[in-house]
Coordinates of C-alpha atoms in Angstrom, one line a residue:
M2 CA 49.1 26.1 -26.9
G3 CA 51.8 28.5 -26.5
R4 CA 51.3 32.6 -27.3
G5 CA 53.1 32.8 -30.9
S6 CA 51.4 30.1 -32.2
T7 CA 49.5 30.2 -35.2
S8 CA 45.7 29.3 -34.3
H9 CA 42.3 29.0 -36.4
E10 CA 40.1 31.9 -36.7
G11 CA 37.5 32.3 -33.6
T12 CA 40.0 30.3 -31.4
R13 CA 41.3 31.2 -28.6
P14 CA 45.4 29.7 -28.3
R15 CA 46.3 29.5 -24.4
V16 CA 49.2 31.5 -22.5
P17 CA 51.7 30.6 -20.2
R18 CA 51.0 33.4 -18.2
S19 CA 47.9 35.8 -17.9
R20 CA 47.6 38.3 -20.2
R21 CA 47.4 42.0 -18.6
P22 CA 44.4 44.4 -19.8
G23 CA 47.0 47.1 -20.0
R24 CA 49.8 48.1 -18.2
A25 CA 49.5 49.7 -15.1
G26 CA 49.1 53.2 -13.9
D27 CA 51.5 56.0 -13.5
G28 CA 52.0 55.3 -10.0
S29 CA 50.8 58.7 -8.8
G30 CA 48.3 57.2 -6.0
P31 CA 47.0 54.0 -5.1
A32 CA 43.1 53.4 -5.7
G33 CA 41.0 54.9 -3.0
S34 CA 44.0 57.4 -1.4
G35 CA 42.6 59.7 0.6
P36 CA 44.0 62.7 3.0
A37 CA 46.6 61.7 5.6
E38 CA 44.9 60.2 8.7
D39 CA 48.3 60.7 11.2
G40 CA 47.5 64.2 12.2
S41 CA 49.8 65.5 9.1
G42 CA 48.6 69.0 8.2
P43 CA 49.6 72.5 8.2
P44 CA 51.4 73.6 11.7
A45 CA 49.3 76.0 13.7
P46 CA 50.2 79.6 13.5
D47 CA 53.1 81.0 15.2
T48 CA 52.4 83.8 17.5
R49 CA 55.6 84.6 19.0
D50 CA 55.9 88.1 16.4
G51 CA 52.9 89.1 18.5
S52 CA 50.2 88.2 15.4
G53 CA 47.6 86.5 17.9
P54 CA 45.4 88.5 19.3
P55 CA 46.0 91.6 21.6
A56 CA 46.1 91.6 25.2
P57 CA 44.0 94.1 26.8
D58 CA 44.7 97.9 26.9
T59 CA 44.5 99.2 30.3
R60 CA 46.2 102.3 29.6
D61 CA 42.5 103.7 30.7
G62 CA 42.9 102.3 33.9
G63 CA 40.6 99.5 33.4
D64 CA 41.2 95.8 33.5
D65 CA 39.9 92.3 32.0
S66 CA 37.2 91.7 35.0
G67 CA 36.4 95.7 36.5
D68 CA 33.3 97.0 36.1
G69 CA 34.2 100.4 34.4
S70 CA 32.4 101.6 31.6
G71 CA 36.1 101.6 29.4
G72 CA 36.9 98.1 30.0
A73 CA 33.1 96.9 29.3
E74 CA 33.0 98.9 26.0
R75 CA 36.4 97.5 24.8
R76 CA 35.4 93.1 25.4
P77 CA 33.0 93.1 22.5
R78 CA 35.4 94.6 19.7
S79 CA 38.5 92.2 21.0
R80 CA 36.1 88.9 20.8
A81 CA 35.0 89.7 17.6
R82 CA 38.6 90.4 16.0
S83 CA 39.5 86.9 18.0
V84 CA 36.4 85.6 16.2
L85 CA 37.0 86.9 13.0
R86 CA 41.0 85.6 13.1
W87 CA 39.8 81.8 14.0
S88 CA 37.1 81.8 11.4
A89 CA 39.5 82.6 8.6
L90 CA 42.0 79.7 10.0
V91 CA 38.9 77.4 10.1
L92 CA 38.4 78.8 6.9
S93 CA 42.2 78.5 5.4
F94 CA 42.2 74.6 7.1
V95 CA 38.8 74.1 5.0
I96 CA 40.0 75.4 1.5
L97 CA 43.6 74.0 2.3
G98 CA 41.9 70.0 3.1
A99 CA 39.5 70.1 0.1
A100 CA 42.3 71.1 -2.2
C101 CA 44.4 68.2 -0.5
A102 CA 41.1 65.6 -1.4
G103 CA 40.9 67.0 -4.8
Y104 CA 44.3 66.7 -5.7
L105 CA 44.4 63.0 -4.0
Y106 CA 40.7 62.3 -6.0
Y107 CA 42.6 63.4 -9.3
R108 CA 45.9 61.1 -8.5
H109 CA 43.3 58.2 -7.6
L110 CA 41.7 58.6 -11.2
N111 CA 45.1 59.2 -13.0
G112 CA 45.8 55.5 -11.0
N113 CA 42.7 54.3 -12.2
I114 CA 43.7 54.4 -16.4
K115 CA 45.8 51.9 -17.3
K116 CA 48.0 52.2 -20.5
D117 CA 49.8 50.2 -23.1
E118 CA 52.0 51.5 -26.3
L119 CA 50.1 53.0 -29.5
S120 CA 51.0 50.9 -32.1
L121 CA 53.7 47.8 -32.1
G122 CA 54.1 47.9 -36.2
E123 CA 57.3 48.8 -38.2
R124 CA 56.0 51.1 -40.0
R125 CA 53.4 53.6 -39.3
A126 CA 51.1 55.8 -41.7
A127 CA 52.0 59.3 -42.5
K128 CA 50.5 61.5 -40.9
P129 CA 47.9 64.5 -42.4
T130 CA 49.3 67.0 -43.8
P131 CA 47.8 70.9 -41.6
N132 CA 45.0 72.6 -43.4
A133 CA 45.5 76.2 -44.2
A134 CA 44.5 76.8 -40.6
G135 CA 47.5 74.8 -39.1
Q136 CA 45.0 72.3 -37.9
T137 CA 44.7 68.9 -38.2
P138 CA 42.4 65.8 -37.6
L139 CA 42.7 63.4 -34.6
N140 CA 41.7 59.8 -35.4
I141 CA 40.8 57.5 -32.4
L142 CA 40.9 53.7 -32.4
V143 CA 37.8 52.2 -30.1
I144 CA 38.6 48.4 -29.0
G145 CA 35.8 46.7 -27.2
S146 CA 37.8 44.0 -26.2
D147 CA 36.4 40.5 -24.7
S148 CA 38.5 39.5 -22.3
R149 CA 37.0 36.9 -19.8
N150 CA 40.2 37.3 -17.4
T151 CA 38.4 39.2 -14.3
A152 CA 36.1 37.6 -12.6
E153 CA 33.5 40.0 -13.4
N154 CA 34.3 39.6 -17.3
L155 CA 33.9 36.1 -17.1
R156 CA 30.7 36.1 -15.6
L157 CA 29.2 39.2 -17.9
G158 CA 30.1 36.6 -20.9
G159 CA 31.9 33.5 -21.9
H160 CA 33.0 30.1 -20.2
E161 CA 35.9 28.8 -17.8
E162 CA 37.9 27.6 -20.6
S163 CA 38.1 31.4 -22.1
V164 CA 39.7 32.4 -18.9
G165 CA 43.6 32.6 -19.9
A166 CA 42.8 33.3 -23.7
E167 CA 44.2 36.0 -25.3
P168 CA 41.7 38.8 -25.9
L169 CA 39.7 39.2 -28.6
A170 CA 39.1 42.6 -30.6
D171 CA 35.3 42.0 -31.5
V172 CA 34.7 45.4 -31.8
Q173 CA 37.1 48.2 -33.6
M174 CA 35.2 51.9 -34.6
L175 CA 37.5 54.3 -36.1
V176 CA 36.9 57.6 -34.6
H177 CA 37.9 60.9 -36.9
L178 CA 37.4 64.1 -35.7
S179 CA 37.9 66.7 -38.3
A180 CA 40.8 69.1 -38.9
D181 CA 38.4 72.2 -38.2
R182 CA 36.4 70.2 -35.5
S183 CA 33.3 70.5 -37.6
D184 CA 32.2 66.8 -37.7
I185 CA 32.9 63.1 -36.5
S186 CA 32.8 60.0 -38.9
V187 CA 33.0 56.7 -37.5
V188 CA 34.0 53.6 -39.7
S189 CA 33.9 50.7 -37.7
M190 CA 34.8 46.8 -39.1
P191 CA 33.2 43.4 -38.3
R192 CA 35.4 41.2 -36.0
D193 CA 34.7 38.7 -39.2
T194 CA 36.6 40.7 -41.2
M195 CA 39.9 39.1 -42.8
V196 CA 42.7 41.0 -43.1
E197 CA 46.6 41.2 -43.3
F198 CA 48.4 41.5 -40.4
P199 CA 52.0 43.1 -40.1
K200 CA 54.8 42.5 -37.8
C201 CA 53.9 43.2 -34.3
V202 CA 56.4 42.6 -31.3
D203 CA 55.3 42.4 -27.7
P204 CA 56.5 45.4 -25.5
D205 CA 56.0 43.4 -22.2
D206 CA 58.4 40.2 -23.3
G207 CA 59.9 41.3 -26.7
Q208 CA 58.2 38.2 -28.6
E209 CA 58.1 38.5 -32.2
Y210 CA 54.8 37.9 -34.2
P211 CA 55.6 38.1 -37.9
A212 CA 53.7 39.2 -40.6
S213 CA 51.0 36.6 -42.0
T214 CA 51.1 35.4 -45.2
G215 CA 47.2 35.1 -46.1
L216 CA 44.5 36.7 -44.5
R217 CA 43.3 36.2 -40.8
M218 CA 40.3 37.5 -38.7
T219 CA 40.6 40.8 -37.6
N220 CA 39.9 40.3 -33.9
L221 CA 42.8 37.8 -33.6
S222 CA 45.1 41.2 -33.5
L223 CA 44.7 42.2 -30.2
G224 CA 46.4 38.8 -28.8
R225 CA 49.6 39.8 -31.3
G226 CA 50.8 41.7 -28.1
G227 CA 48.4 44.0 -27.5
P228 CA 45.8 46.9 -28.7
G229 CA 49.2 47.9 -30.8
C230 CA 49.0 45.2 -33.1
T231 CA 45.2 46.0 -33.7
V232 CA 46.3 49.7 -34.5
A233 CA 48.9 48.9 -36.5
T234 CA 46.6 46.6 -38.6
W235 CA 44.3 49.1 -39.3
E236 CA 47.0 51.1 -40.6
H237 CA 48.2 48.7 -42.6
L238 CA 44.9 48.2 -44.1
T239 CA 43.8 51.9 -44.0
D240 CA 46.8 54.2 -44.5
I241 CA 45.6 56.2 -41.9
H242 CA 47.7 57.9 -39.2
I243 CA 46.1 56.4 -36.1
D244 CA 47.0 59.3 -32.8
H245 CA 45.0 57.4 -30.1
F246 CA 43.4 54.6 -28.9
V247 CA 40.9 53.8 -26.2
Q248 CA 40.1 49.8 -25.5
L249 CA 37.3 49.0 -23.3
D250 CA 36.5 45.4 -21.9
F251 CA 32.5 43.7 -21.5
A252 CA 32.4 45.1 -17.6
G253 CA 33.9 48.3 -18.6
V254 CA 30.5 48.7 -21.4
V255 CA 28.1 47.4 -18.4
S256 CA 29.3 49.6 -15.8
M257 CA 29.4 52.7 -18.4
A258 CA 26.0 52.3 -19.3
D259 CA 24.9 52.3 -15.6
A260 CA 26.9 55.3 -14.9
I261 CA 24.6 57.4 -17.6
G262 CA 21.7 55.7 -16.0
G263 CA 20.4 53.9 -19.4
V264 CA 20.5 54.0 -23.2
P265 CA 17.4 54.2 -25.6
V266 CA 17.4 51.4 -27.9
C267 CA 14.5 50.3 -30.5
V268 CA 13.8 47.6 -31.7
K269 CA 10.8 46.7 -34.9
D270 CA 9.3 43.6 -33.1
N271 CA 9.6 41.7 -30.1
V272 CA 12.8 39.8 -30.0
H273 CA 14.8 37.0 -27.9
S274 CA 18.7 36.3 -28.7
R275 CA 18.5 32.6 -28.3
T276 CA 18.9 29.9 -30.5
S277 CA 17.6 26.1 -29.7
G278 CA 21.5 25.2 -29.2
G279 CA 21.6 27.9 -26.6
Q280 CA 23.6 30.5 -28.8
G281 CA 22.9 34.1 -28.7
S282 CA 23.9 36.8 -26.0
G283 CA 20.0 36.7 -24.2
L284 CA 18.6 40.1 -25.2
K285 CA 14.7 39.7 -24.8
L286 CA 13.3 43.1 -25.5
A287 CA 9.3 43.6 -26.0
K288 CA 8.2 46.0 -29.6
G289 CA 9.3 49.5 -29.1
T290 CA 12.1 51.7 -27.3
H291 CA 13.7 50.4 -24.4
E292 CA 16.5 52.3 -22.3
V293 CA 19.0 49.7 -21.2
K294 CA 22.1 49.6 -19.1
G295 CA 23.8 47.3 -17.3
E296 CA 24.1 43.6 -18.8
Q297 CA 20.9 44.4 -21.2
A298 CA 23.0 47.2 -22.8
L299 CA 26.0 44.7 -23.0
Q300 CA 23.6 42.0 -24.5
W301 CA 22.3 44.5 -27.0
L302 CA 25.9 45.1 -28.1
R303 CA 26.8 41.6 -28.3
T304 CA 23.2 40.4 -30.5
R305 CA 24.0 39.0 -33.4
Y306 CA 21.1 36.1 -33.7
G307 CA 17.8 37.9 -33.6
F308 CA 19.2 41.0 -35.6
E309 CA 18.4 41.5 -39.2
D310 CA 20.2 38.7 -41.1
G311 CA 21.7 37.8 -38.0
T312 CA 25.4 38.1 -39.7
D313 CA 27.9 40.3 -37.6
L314 CA 27.0 43.2 -40.2
A315 CA 23.8 43.3 -38.5
R316 CA 25.7 43.7 -34.8
T317 CA 27.6 46.5 -36.0
H318 CA 24.6 48.5 -37.1
A319 CA 22.9 48.0 -33.8
Q320 CA 26.0 48.7 -32.3
H321 CA 25.9 52.3 -34.2
M322 CA 22.4 53.0 -33.2
Y323 CA 23.9 52.5 -29.3
M324 CA 26.8 54.4 -29.5
N325 CA 24.5 58.0 -31.5
S326 CA 22.2 56.9 -28.6
M327 CA 24.7 57.0 -26.1
V328 CA 26.3 60.4 -27.2
R329 CA 22.9 62.1 -27.1
E330 CA 22.2 61.1 -23.5
L331 CA 26.0 62.6 -22.5
R332 CA 25.2 66.0 -24.0
E333 CA 21.5 66.2 -23.3
N334 CA 20.5 64.1 -20.2
A335 CA 20.6 67.2 -17.5
T336 CA 20.8 64.2 -14.4
L337 CA 24.7 63.9 -15.5
T338 CA 24.5 67.5 -13.6
S339 CA 24.7 65.6 -10.4
P340 CA 27.9 65.7 -8.6
N341 CA 27.3 62.0 -7.5
K342 CA 26.9 61.0 -11.2
L343 CA 29.8 62.8 -12.3
R344 CA 31.7 61.2 -9.7
R345 CA 30.1 57.8 -10.9
L346 CA 30.8 58.5 -14.4
A347 CA 34.9 59.5 -13.6
E348 CA 35.1 56.5 -11.5
T349 CA 33.7 54.4 -13.9
A350 CA 35.7 56.1 -17.5
T351 CA 39.0 56.0 -15.9
G352 CA 38.8 52.3 -14.5
A353 CA 37.2 51.1 -17.7
L354 CA 39.8 52.0 -19.9
T355 CA 43.2 51.2 -21.1
V356 CA 44.7 53.9 -23.2
D357 CA 48.3 55.0 -25.2
P358 CA 50.5 57.4 -23.0
E359 CA 49.8 59.8 -24.7
L360 CA 46.3 59.5 -23.2
G361 CA 46.6 58.2 -20.4
S362 CA 46.0 60.9 -18.0
V363 CA 42.2 62.7 -16.7
A364 CA 43.2 65.9 -18.4
E365 CA 44.2 64.4 -21.7
L366 CA 41.0 62.8 -21.4
Y367 CA 39.1 65.6 -20.6
G368 CA 41.1 68.0 -23.3
L369 CA 39.5 65.1 -26.0
M370 CA 36.1 65.0 -24.6
R371 CA 36.3 68.7 -25.4
E372 CA 37.0 68.7 -28.4
L373 CA 34.6 66.0 -29.4
Q374 CA 32.1 68.1 -27.8
K375 CA 32.4 70.5 -30.4
V376 CA 30.6 68.8 -33.0
P377 CA 27.2 68.9 -33.0
T378 CA 25.1 65.6 -33.0
G379 CA 23.7 66.0 -36.4
R380 CA 27.6 66.4 -37.9
I381 CA 28.6 62.8 -36.6
T382 CA 28.2 59.8 -39.5
M383 CA 28.8 56.4 -38.5
T384 CA 29.4 54.0 -41.1
T385 CA 30.3 49.9 -41.1
M386 CA 33.5 48.9 -43.6
P387 CA 32.1 48.0 -46.8
T388 CA 32.4 44.1 -47.4
E389 CA 32.0 41.0 -49.4
P390 CA 31.9 37.4 -49.0
W391 CA 35.6 35.7 -49.1
S392 CA 35.8 33.2 -51.5
Q393 CA 37.3 31.0 -49.2
N394 CA 34.7 31.1 -46.3
R395 CA 31.4 32.4 -47.1
N396 CA 31.0 33.2 -43.3
R397 CA 33.9 35.5 -43.0
V398 CA 34.0 38.8 -45.1
V399 CA 36.5 41.1 -47.2
P400 CA 36.3 45.2 -47.4
K401 CA 34.7 45.4 -50.8
E402 CA 36.9 46.3 -53.8
G403 CA 36.1 50.2 -54.8
D404 CA 33.7 51.6 -51.8
A405 CA 36.1 50.3 -48.7
A406 CA 39.0 51.8 -50.9
R407 CA 36.6 54.9 -51.1
L408 CA 35.8 54.9 -47.5
F409 CA 39.3 55.2 -46.6
A410 CA 39.9 57.8 -49.0
M411 CA 37.7 60.3 -47.6
V412 CA 38.4 59.9 -43.8
R413 CA 42.4 59.9 -44.9
G414 CA 41.2 63.2 -47.0
D415 CA 39.5 64.6 -44.0
L416 CA 36.2 64.9 -46.2
P417 CA 32.6 65.0 -44.0
L418 CA 30.7 61.4 -44.6
D419 CA 27.2 63.3 -44.9
G420 CA 28.8 65.4 -48.0
K421 CA 28.1 68.3 -45.9
S422 CA 30.9 71.4 -46.1
S423 CA 32.3 72.2 -43.2
Q424 CA 30.7 74.9 -41.0
R425 CA 33.6 76.7 -40.2
E426 CA 35.9 78.6 -42.9
A427 CA 39.6 77.8 -42.9
A428 CA 41.8 80.6 -43.1
E429 CA 43.2 81.6 -46.6
P430 CA 47.1 80.3 -47.5
D431 CA 49.5 82.8 -47.1
A432 CA 50.8 83.7 -50.7
A433 CA 54.2 83.9 -49.9
T434 CA 54.0 80.2 -48.6
S435 CA 51.8 78.8 -51.1
G436 CA 54.9 77.7 -53.4
P437 CA 55.0 77.9 -57.0
P438 CA 52.4 78.6 -59.9
A439 CA 51.4 74.9 -60.9
V440 CA 53.1 73.3 -64.2
P441 CA 50.8 73.5 -67.0
A442 CA 49.2 70.3 -67.7
E443 CA 50.1 70.2 -71.6
D444 CA 53.8 70.4 -70.7
I445 CA 54.0 67.8 -68.3
P446 CA 55.2 64.2 -69.8
V447 CA 53.5 61.3 -68.7
L448 CA 54.2 57.2 -69.1
V449 CA 51.2 55.3 -68.3
R450 CA 51.9 51.3 -67.1
N451 CA 49.2 48.8 -66.9
G452 CA 49.7 47.1 -63.4
T453 CA 46.2 45.7 -62.6
G454 CA 47.6 42.3 -62.4
T455 CA 48.5 40.2 -59.1
D456 CA 48.5 36.7 -58.0
T457 CA 44.6 36.2 -57.7
A458 CA 43.4 38.7 -60.4
A459 CA 44.1 38.9 -64.3
T460 CA 45.2 42.3 -66.0
V461 CA 43.1 44.3 -67.3
P462 CA 43.5 44.5 -71.0
Q463 CA 44.3 47.8 -72.2
R464 CA 43.8 49.3 -69.1
A465 CA 46.6 51.7 -69.5
T466 CA 45.5 52.9 -73.2
D467 CA 42.1 54.4 -71.3
V468 CA 43.8 56.2 -68.8
V469 CA 46.1 57.7 -71.3
A470 CA 42.7 58.9 -73.1
S471 CA 41.5 59.9 -69.8
L472 CA 44.6 62.2 -69.4
R473 CA 44.7 63.7 -72.5
E474 CA 41.2 64.9 -72.2
K475 CA 42.1 66.6 -68.6
G476 CA 44.9 68.0 -71.0
F477 CA 48.0 66.4 -69.9
T478 CA 48.4 65.9 -74.6
Q479 CA 52.0 64.3 -73.9
A480 CA 50.4 61.2 -71.8
A481 CA 51.8 58.2 -73.8
V482 CA 51.7 54.1 -72.8
D483 CA 54.8 52.8 -71.3
P484 CA 54.2 49.0 -72.5
Q485 CA 56.6 47.9 -69.6
Y486 CA 54.9 46.2 -66.9
M487 CA 54.7 47.2 -63.3
P488 CA 52.2 44.9 -61.4
R489 CA 51.2 47.1 -57.9
E490 CA 48.3 46.7 -55.4
T491 CA 47.7 50.5 -55.6
T492 CA 48.0 53.2 -57.9
A493 CA 50.7 55.7 -58.1
V494 CA 52.7 58.4 -59.1
L495 CA 56.1 57.2 -59.8
Y496 CA 59.2 60.2 -60.3
P497 CA 63.0 59.4 -60.7
G498 CA 64.5 62.7 -59.3
A499 CA 63.5 66.1 -57.2
D500 CA 62.9 68.3 -60.2
L501 CA 59.6 66.3 -61.3
E502 CA 58.3 66.0 -57.9
D503 CA 55.9 69.2 -58.5
D504 CA 55.2 67.5 -62.4
A505 CA 54.1 64.6 -60.4
Q506 CA 52.0 66.4 -57.4
V507 CA 50.0 67.6 -60.6
V508 CA 49.2 64.4 -62.3
A509 CA 48.2 62.8 -59.0
E510 CA 45.9 66.1 -58.4
A511 CA 44.4 65.6 -61.6
V512 CA 43.1 62.0 -61.5
G513 CA 42.2 62.4 -57.4
L514 CA 45.0 60.2 -56.3
P515 CA 46.0 61.7 -52.3
S516 CA 49.3 63.2 -52.2
D517 CA 51.0 60.6 -50.2
S518 CA 50.9 58.2 -54.0
V519 CA 53.5 60.3 -55.2
Q520 CA 56.6 58.7 -54.9
R521 CA 60.2 58.6 -55.9
S522 CA 61.4 55.4 -58.1
T523 CA 64.4 54.5 -59.7
D524 CA 62.3 52.0 -61.6
V525 CA 61.2 55.2 -64.2
S526 CA 62.8 57.7 -65.9
G527 CA 60.1 60.1 -65.8
V528 CA 56.9 61.0 -64.4
T529 CA 54.6 57.4 -64.6
L530 CA 51.7 57.1 -63.8
V531 CA 51.0 53.0 -62.8
V532 CA 47.7 51.8 -62.2
G533 CA 47.2 49.1 -59.9
A534 CA 45.0 46.6 -59.1
D535 CA 42.8 48.8 -57.0
W536 CA 41.9 51.2 -60.0
R537 CA 40.5 48.1 -63.0
S538 CA 37.9 50.3 -64.4
G539 CA 36.1 53.6 -64.5
A540 CA 38.1 57.0 -65.3
L541 CA 38.7 57.8 -61.8
P542 CA 40.3 55.4 -58.9
P543 CA 38.2 54.5 -56.4
T544 CA 40.0 57.2 -54.0
A545 CA 39.5 59.9 -55.9
V546 CA 36.7 61.6 -54.1
R547 CA 36.1 65.5 -53.3
E548 CA 34.6 67.8 -51.4
G549 CA 30.9 66.8 -51.3
D550 CA 31.0 63.4 -51.7
T551 CA 29.0 60.7 -49.9
A552 CA 30.0 57.4 -47.9
P553 CA 29.5 54.7 -50.1
S554 CA 25.8 53.5 -49.5
S555 CA 27.4 49.9 -49.1
S556 CA 28.7 51.6 -45.8
R557 CA 25.0 52.1 -44.3
P558 CA 25.6 55.7 -42.9
L559 CA 23.9 56.5 -39.6
G560 CA 23.6 60.1 -38.5
G561 CA 23.8 61.2 -35.1
D562 CA 20.5 63.2 -35.2
D563 CA 18.3 60.0 -36.4
T564 CA 16.0 59.6 -33.3
D565 CA 14.0 57.1 -35.3
A566 CA 16.5 54.4 -36.0
C567 CA 15.4 51.3 -34.9
M568 CA 16.2 47.3 -35.6
D569 CA 15.2 45.1 -38.1
I570 CA 14.1 41.5 -36.3
Q571 CA 15.3 38.2 -37.6
E572 CA 12.9 36.0 -38.5
G573 CA 12.6 33.2 -36.1
F574 CA 13.7 35.1 -33.3
T575 CA 10.8 36.5 -32.1
W576 CA 8.0 35.7 -29.0

């Protein structure tokens, strides 16, 4: 099957050329480069100007071999000067050699890193607005590829028929680093989630993958031109701007675990992930806590049969436990101060990664790591995108109405998922640049349209009337129902001209809508709140979030300092 062909969920289209796990490095130096062996290096010092060791001074009648007392006293001083000069020369060569070796090794590590385009979509989500201190959050999409297109990856998982197939994005985690660097939020998307794909264009050969006409399984996005299409799919679904991506494959996961020295995980009972038909990761652990590394670490991350209810949601929960433990190990394990371990970790990390071009150097990766290290483990919150069974296939899931939108809104709004306030005080906005005071609510005429109907859901009766009543309670005494029908997937506040933009922003803020929901439109004659299919009930839209809100319980939040987390075992998979 050709690359451009549509495949069934979970199947792998064959491709006429092998897929690359990522672009080649920047060519700054071949792997394994070392110091030159041709004898090149700094030239020997030129002493023609008299800078070399001085000739013996014989003005007192002595000579080099004389037996007079004057010559005997000067020989030790001459030798001392000569030794000092040669010691300095040797030391200079050592320092220069170390610097050259360090530079070459730095180039070698840069050459290890593979690069690919950040986004292959036609539309990018808007960048977040800086906070009062001018700081902006960072969003990094972590992608785990199941590629079997190398001998090592094939050995670790998969079958011969998988070679040459498009890789699948079986692990997808959005890491959100808050603008003030006080907390980290992680949102995972189960690989069985059904989503819409935007149009993507392969940067290698220009092949176009049209936008999907229905829902497709999210892990297929990686085969639509590369990780940039997975990024575009996330932005299309969440409207969250993604700054970077980091992709690893099977071999990368194993080598990272080995370099760290093991990651502690816990099971509440003996477990063996193997069905009677031979399916499962093969993970076999006794009840309790174990440090897993190598292939056992990969088995943990891939285990579905044997954990909780045997679904992909259980696998995602286990991945969160592993990630939290790995972060704690990286921060607390003193053995990582060993130069050999650090070198091995550097080699492993750079060789295992595919990243976007802006993150494609050791310096940039180190800078990102330093930013992430500012956050205490207790302020890291892991979540899973809330889902519900898909009506057309109960083995697949779709984003849960309301809860998923709320979780995305918290990330867009840079709100900590644990509900705790920021640990750093933001700078107060400059009064000279804060703009004019907001227009009073009672002075703003607002029309409300009911747009809750969609192709798959009926219009909610009297929805506009209910929202008008809510607006009037908030002080918008001129709010009224607009009988014109305008179906919309998402709620928005529309305005016809620039003179009414501030009024529209006041309305959006009052009902808890994000600022990007305020849009200019020629379809309205005044400020108009169109109630979309995402706000079918309640006084506030699902995306109305405030400081102090917590992630929905359906997202199964897990704190980074939760050392007591332990996986439940599925019945029938114990021994």
